Amino acid sequence: MTLHEAIQQVLLQAGGKSLTVPEITKILNANSWYSKKDGSDLKSSQVGARIKNYPHLFSRTNNLIGLKSTTGIIPKKSTPKQKQVPVKKIVMDDNLMMKVLINEKNFKSIADCEQNIPEAPGLYAVRIKDIKALDTVFLNVLAERNDTLMYIGHASKSLRKRFLEEELRAIGHGTFFRTMGAVLGYVPEKGSLIGKSNQNNYKFAPDHEQEIIQWMEEHLIVNWIATDTDLKAVEAKLIKEHMPLLNIAGNPGVINNVRMLRNKCKEIARGDR
């Protein structure tokens, strides 16, 4: 169940009574409708942000939140939430951590989890919902592997900055974002890297960036784990074992087409084409 669906359940079972955001948050943290991946409690700011993002579902009057309609909402039974072990306490076991990160059941859409991506170091992974959204070459590779894993990466300081902002929102220089754009057929502006100190970090035009972001929001699901373990070593092990479609370095199953498309983008941005 997503967070906004859980908020609907709280308000539905309040019997038509409007509640404040702190009251909704307290009820959510005490029940099993919604749980954060790391086992920590929800904050009122997170609940308030989600309510703000769904104005068609929730009304707000004098700081009281209500449902605009109960049509189509099916009451769900909830049980008292069991105390979860925070992820930071279980990641001491690298094998368990890797299983949690890769497990398909733990992946969610970008929209459903972006509010929870923390300012902490960690690992992240990306899957595609339906491989048919990809070009035939890449579709066939994933079909043969019977997998949907697109990318594995690490954030040495902040998952929110590296994973959410750089890789998923094109704010900065995200390796995954550049690769995803190239695979979707986008190219940077010719000569855009001329005079730049880094001759690899090509960028797409702003309107193309927005199209790539929209495509990713529609077709990709993500997962992450906040941890301060040996990130590079665990990342390398995961890439070697799972051979994500878009990883290049250290990937025994690297796809030559991915490398070629990235190189094409670099050459265009450098003015070599």
Coordinates of C-alpha atoms in Angstrom, one line a residue:
M1 CA 0.0 0.0 0.0
T2 CA 1.3 3.5 -0.9
L3 CA 1.5 6.3 1.6
H4 CA -1.5 8.2 0.2
E5 CA -3.6 5.0 0.2
A6 CA -2.7 4.5 3.9
I7 CA -3.7 8.1 4.7
Q8 CA -7.0 7.4 3.0
Q9 CA -7.5 4.3 5.2
V10 CA -6.8 6.4 8.4
L11 CA -9.4 9.0 7.4
L12 CA -11.9 6.4 6.2
Q13 CA -11.8 4.6 9.5
A14 CA -12.1 7.8 11.4
G15 CA -15.7 7.7 10.4
G16 CA -15.8 10.9 8.4
K17 CA -14.0 12.9 11.1
S18 CA -11.2 15.2 9.9
L19 CA -7.8 14.9 11.5
T20 CA -4.6 17.0 11.8
V21 CA -1.5 15.8 10.1
P22 CA 0.2 14.9 13.4
E23 CA -2.8 12.8 14.3
I24 CA -2.7 11.0 11.0
T25 CA 1.0 10.4 11.4
K26 CA 0.6 9.0 14.9
I27 CA -2.0 6.5 13.7
L28 CA 0.1 5.5 10.7
N29 CA 3.1 4.8 12.9
A30 CA 1.0 2.6 15.2
N31 CA -0.6 0.5 12.5
S32 CA 0.5 -1.7 9.6
W33 CA -1.0 0.1 6.6
Y34 CA 2.3 1.6 5.6
S35 CA 6.0 1.1 6.7
K36 CA 9.2 2.8 5.6
K37 CA 11.9 0.5 4.3
D38 CA 14.3 1.3 7.1
G39 CA 11.7 0.6 9.8
S40 CA 11.8 4.2 11.2
D41 CA 8.7 6.2 12.0
L42 CA 7.1 8.5 9.5
K43 CA 7.4 12.2 10.2
S44 CA 4.6 14.7 10.0
S45 CA 6.4 16.6 7.3
Q46 CA 6.4 13.5 5.1
V47 CA 2.7 12.9 5.6
G48 CA 1.9 16.5 5.0
A49 CA 3.9 16.6 1.8
R50 CA 2.1 13.5 0.5
I51 CA -1.3 15.1 1.3
K52 CA -0.2 18.3 -0.5
N53 CA 0.7 16.2 -3.6
Y54 CA -2.8 14.7 -3.8
P55 CA -5.2 17.7 -3.6
H56 CA -7.8 15.7 -5.6
L57 CA -8.0 13.1 -2.7
F58 CA -7.7 15.2 0.4
S59 CA -9.3 18.4 1.7
R60 CA -7.7 20.8 4.1
T61 CA -9.7 23.2 6.3
N62 CA -8.1 25.0 9.3
N63 CA -5.3 22.4 9.4
L64 CA -7.8 19.6 9.4
I65 CA -7.4 16.9 6.7
G66 CA -10.4 15.1 5.3
L67 CA -11.4 12.9 2.4
K68 CA -12.9 14.6 -0.7
S69 CA -14.7 11.3 -1.5
T70 CA -14.9 7.8 -0.1
T71 CA -15.9 6.3 -3.5
G72 CA -13.8 3.4 -4.5
I73 CA -11.9 3.2 -1.2
I74 CA -12.1 -0.3 0.2
P75 CA -11.6 -0.5 4.0
K76 CA -8.5 -2.5 4.9
K77 CA -7.9 -4.2 8.2
S78 CA -4.9 -3.1 10.1
T79 CA -2.9 -4.7 12.9
P80 CA -0.6 -3.0 15.4
K81 CA 2.7 -2.5 13.8
Q82 CA 5.5 -4.8 15.0
K83 CA 8.7 -3.0 16.0
Q84 CA 11.0 -3.2 13.0
V85 CA 14.7 -3.5 13.0
P86 CA 16.1 -0.4 11.3
V87 CA 18.1 -1.1 8.1
K88 CA 21.2 0.5 9.6
K89 CA 21.2 -2.3 12.2
I90 CA 20.9 -5.2 9.7
V91 CA 23.3 -4.0 7.1
M92 CA 26.2 -5.3 9.1
D93 CA 25.5 -8.6 7.2
D94 CA 26.4 -7.7 3.7
N95 CA 24.6 -10.8 2.2
L96 CA 21.3 -9.8 3.9
M97 CA 21.8 -6.2 2.8
M98 CA 22.3 -7.3 -0.9
K99 CA 19.2 -9.5 -0.8
V100 CA 17.1 -6.7 0.6
L101 CA 18.4 -4.3 -2.1
I102 CA 17.8 -6.6 -5.0
N103 CA 14.5 -8.2 -3.9
E104 CA 11.9 -7.1 -6.5
K105 CA 9.2 -6.9 -3.8
N106 CA 11.0 -3.9 -2.2
F107 CA 10.9 -1.8 -5.4
K108 CA 8.5 1.1 -5.7
S109 CA 7.7 3.9 -8.2
I110 CA 9.8 7.0 -8.0
A111 CA 6.8 9.1 -7.0
D112 CA 5.9 6.8 -4.2
C113 CA 9.2 6.9 -2.5
E114 CA 11.1 10.1 -3.4
Q115 CA 10.0 11.8 -0.2
N116 CA 11.8 9.1 1.8
I117 CA 15.2 9.0 0.1
P118 CA 17.5 10.1 2.9
E119 CA 20.5 12.4 3.2
A120 CA 22.7 9.4 4.0
P121 CA 25.3 7.2 2.2
G122 CA 24.1 3.9 0.7
L123 CA 23.4 1.7 -2.3
Y124 CA 20.6 2.0 -4.9
A125 CA 19.1 -0.1 -7.6
V126 CA 16.8 0.5 -10.6
R127 CA 14.4 -2.0 -12.3
I128 CA 12.1 -1.5 -15.3
K129 CA 8.4 -2.4 -14.9
D130 CA 8.0 -3.8 -18.4
I131 CA 11.0 -4.6 -20.6
K132 CA 8.8 -4.0 -23.7
A133 CA 9.3 -0.3 -23.0
L134 CA 12.9 -0.7 -24.2
D135 CA 14.3 -0.9 -27.7
T136 CA 14.4 -4.4 -29.1
V137 CA 18.1 -4.9 -28.5
F138 CA 17.9 -4.3 -24.8
L139 CA 14.5 -6.0 -24.5
N140 CA 16.0 -9.2 -25.9
V141 CA 18.9 -9.0 -23.4
L142 CA 16.7 -8.7 -20.4
A143 CA 14.3 -11.4 -21.8
E144 CA 17.2 -13.8 -22.2
R145 CA 18.4 -13.1 -18.6
N146 CA 14.8 -13.3 -17.3
D147 CA 15.5 -10.1 -15.3
T148 CA 14.4 -6.5 -15.1
L149 CA 17.5 -5.0 -13.3
M150 CA 18.7 -1.8 -15.0
Y151 CA 21.4 -0.3 -12.8
I152 CA 23.1 -0.5 -9.4
G153 CA 25.0 2.4 -7.9
H154 CA 26.3 3.9 -4.6
A155 CA 26.2 7.2 -2.9
S156 CA 29.2 7.9 -0.8
K157 CA 27.6 10.9 1.1
S158 CA 23.9 11.4 0.3
L159 CA 21.4 9.1 -1.4
R160 CA 19.1 12.1 -1.8
K161 CA 21.7 14.1 -3.7
R162 CA 23.3 11.3 -5.8
F163 CA 20.4 9.0 -6.4
L164 CA 17.3 11.3 -6.4
E165 CA 18.7 14.6 -7.7
E166 CA 21.6 13.5 -10.0
E167 CA 20.4 10.1 -11.3
L168 CA 16.7 10.6 -11.4
R169 CA 16.3 14.4 -11.7
A170 CA 19.3 15.4 -13.8
I171 CA 20.5 17.9 -11.2
G172 CA 24.2 17.6 -11.6
H173 CA 26.0 14.8 -13.3
G174 CA 24.4 11.4 -13.0
T175 CA 26.0 8.4 -14.7
F176 CA 22.7 6.5 -14.8
F177 CA 20.8 9.4 -16.1
R178 CA 23.3 10.0 -19.0
T179 CA 23.2 6.3 -19.9
M180 CA 19.5 6.1 -19.7
G181 CA 19.1 9.1 -22.0
A182 CA 21.6 7.6 -24.5
V183 CA 19.7 4.3 -24.5
L184 CA 16.5 6.1 -25.2
G185 CA 18.0 7.7 -28.2
Y186 CA 18.8 11.2 -26.9
V187 CA 22.0 13.0 -27.7
P188 CA 23.6 16.1 -26.2
E189 CA 24.0 19.4 -28.0
K190 CA 26.9 19.3 -30.4
G191 CA 30.1 20.8 -28.9
S192 CA 28.5 21.3 -25.5
L193 CA 31.6 19.9 -23.7
I194 CA 34.1 22.0 -25.6
G195 CA 36.2 24.0 -23.1
K196 CA 34.9 21.9 -20.2
S197 CA 37.5 20.3 -17.8
N198 CA 35.5 17.0 -17.7
Q199 CA 35.0 15.6 -21.2
N200 CA 32.7 12.8 -20.1
N201 CA 29.8 14.5 -18.3
Y202 CA 27.6 15.4 -21.3
K203 CA 24.2 16.8 -20.6
F204 CA 21.0 16.8 -22.7
A205 CA 19.0 19.8 -23.6
P206 CA 16.6 20.9 -20.8
D207 CA 13.4 19.8 -22.7
H208 CA 15.0 16.4 -23.4
E209 CA 15.9 16.0 -19.7
Q210 CA 12.3 16.5 -18.8
E211 CA 11.2 13.9 -21.4
I212 CA 13.7 11.4 -19.9
I213 CA 12.6 12.2 -16.4
Q214 CA 8.9 11.6 -17.4
W215 CA 9.8 8.3 -19.1
M216 CA 11.7 7.1 -16.0
E217 CA 8.8 8.0 -13.7
E218 CA 6.4 6.1 -15.9
H219 CA 8.6 3.0 -16.5
L220 CA 11.1 2.5 -13.7
I221 CA 10.9 1.3 -10.1
V222 CA 13.6 1.9 -7.5
N223 CA 15.0 0.7 -4.2
W224 CA 17.8 1.8 -1.9
I225 CA 19.5 1.0 1.4
A226 CA 21.1 3.6 3.7
T227 CA 24.4 2.1 4.9
D228 CA 27.9 3.2 5.6
T229 CA 29.4 -0.2 4.8
D230 CA 32.2 -0.7 2.2
L231 CA 30.0 0.7 -0.6
K232 CA 32.3 0.2 -3.5
A233 CA 33.1 -3.4 -2.6
V234 CA 29.4 -4.3 -2.2
E235 CA 28.4 -2.4 -5.4
A236 CA 31.2 -4.3 -7.3
K237 CA 30.0 -7.6 -6.0
L238 CA 26.4 -6.9 -6.9
I239 CA 27.3 -5.8 -10.4
K240 CA 29.4 -8.8 -11.0
E241 CA 26.7 -11.2 -9.8
H242 CA 23.6 -9.5 -11.3
M243 CA 25.0 -7.8 -14.5
P244 CA 22.6 -4.9 -14.6
L245 CA 21.7 -3.8 -18.1
L246 CA 23.2 -0.3 -17.9
N247 CA 26.3 -0.7 -15.7
I248 CA 29.5 -0.7 -17.7
A249 CA 32.5 -0.7 -15.2
G250 CA 33.1 -4.1 -13.6
N251 CA 30.1 -5.7 -15.4
P252 CA 30.9 -9.1 -17.0
G253 CA 27.6 -8.9 -18.9
V254 CA 28.2 -5.4 -20.3
I255 CA 26.2 -4.7 -23.5
N256 CA 28.4 -3.3 -26.3
N257 CA 25.4 -1.2 -27.5
V258 CA 25.3 0.7 -24.2
R259 CA 29.0 1.5 -24.5
M260 CA 28.6 2.6 -28.1
L261 CA 25.6 4.9 -27.4
R262 CA 27.4 6.6 -24.5
N263 CA 30.6 7.1 -26.6
K264 CA 28.4 8.5 -29.4
C265 CA 27.0 11.1 -26.9
K266 CA 30.5 12.0 -25.7
E267 CA 31.8 12.5 -29.2
I268 CA 28.9 14.7 -30.2
A269 CA 29.3 16.8 -27.0
R270 CA 33.1 17.1 -27.6
G271 CA 32.4 18.3 -31.2
D272 CA 34.1 15.2 -32.7
R273 CA 30.9 14.3 -34.7

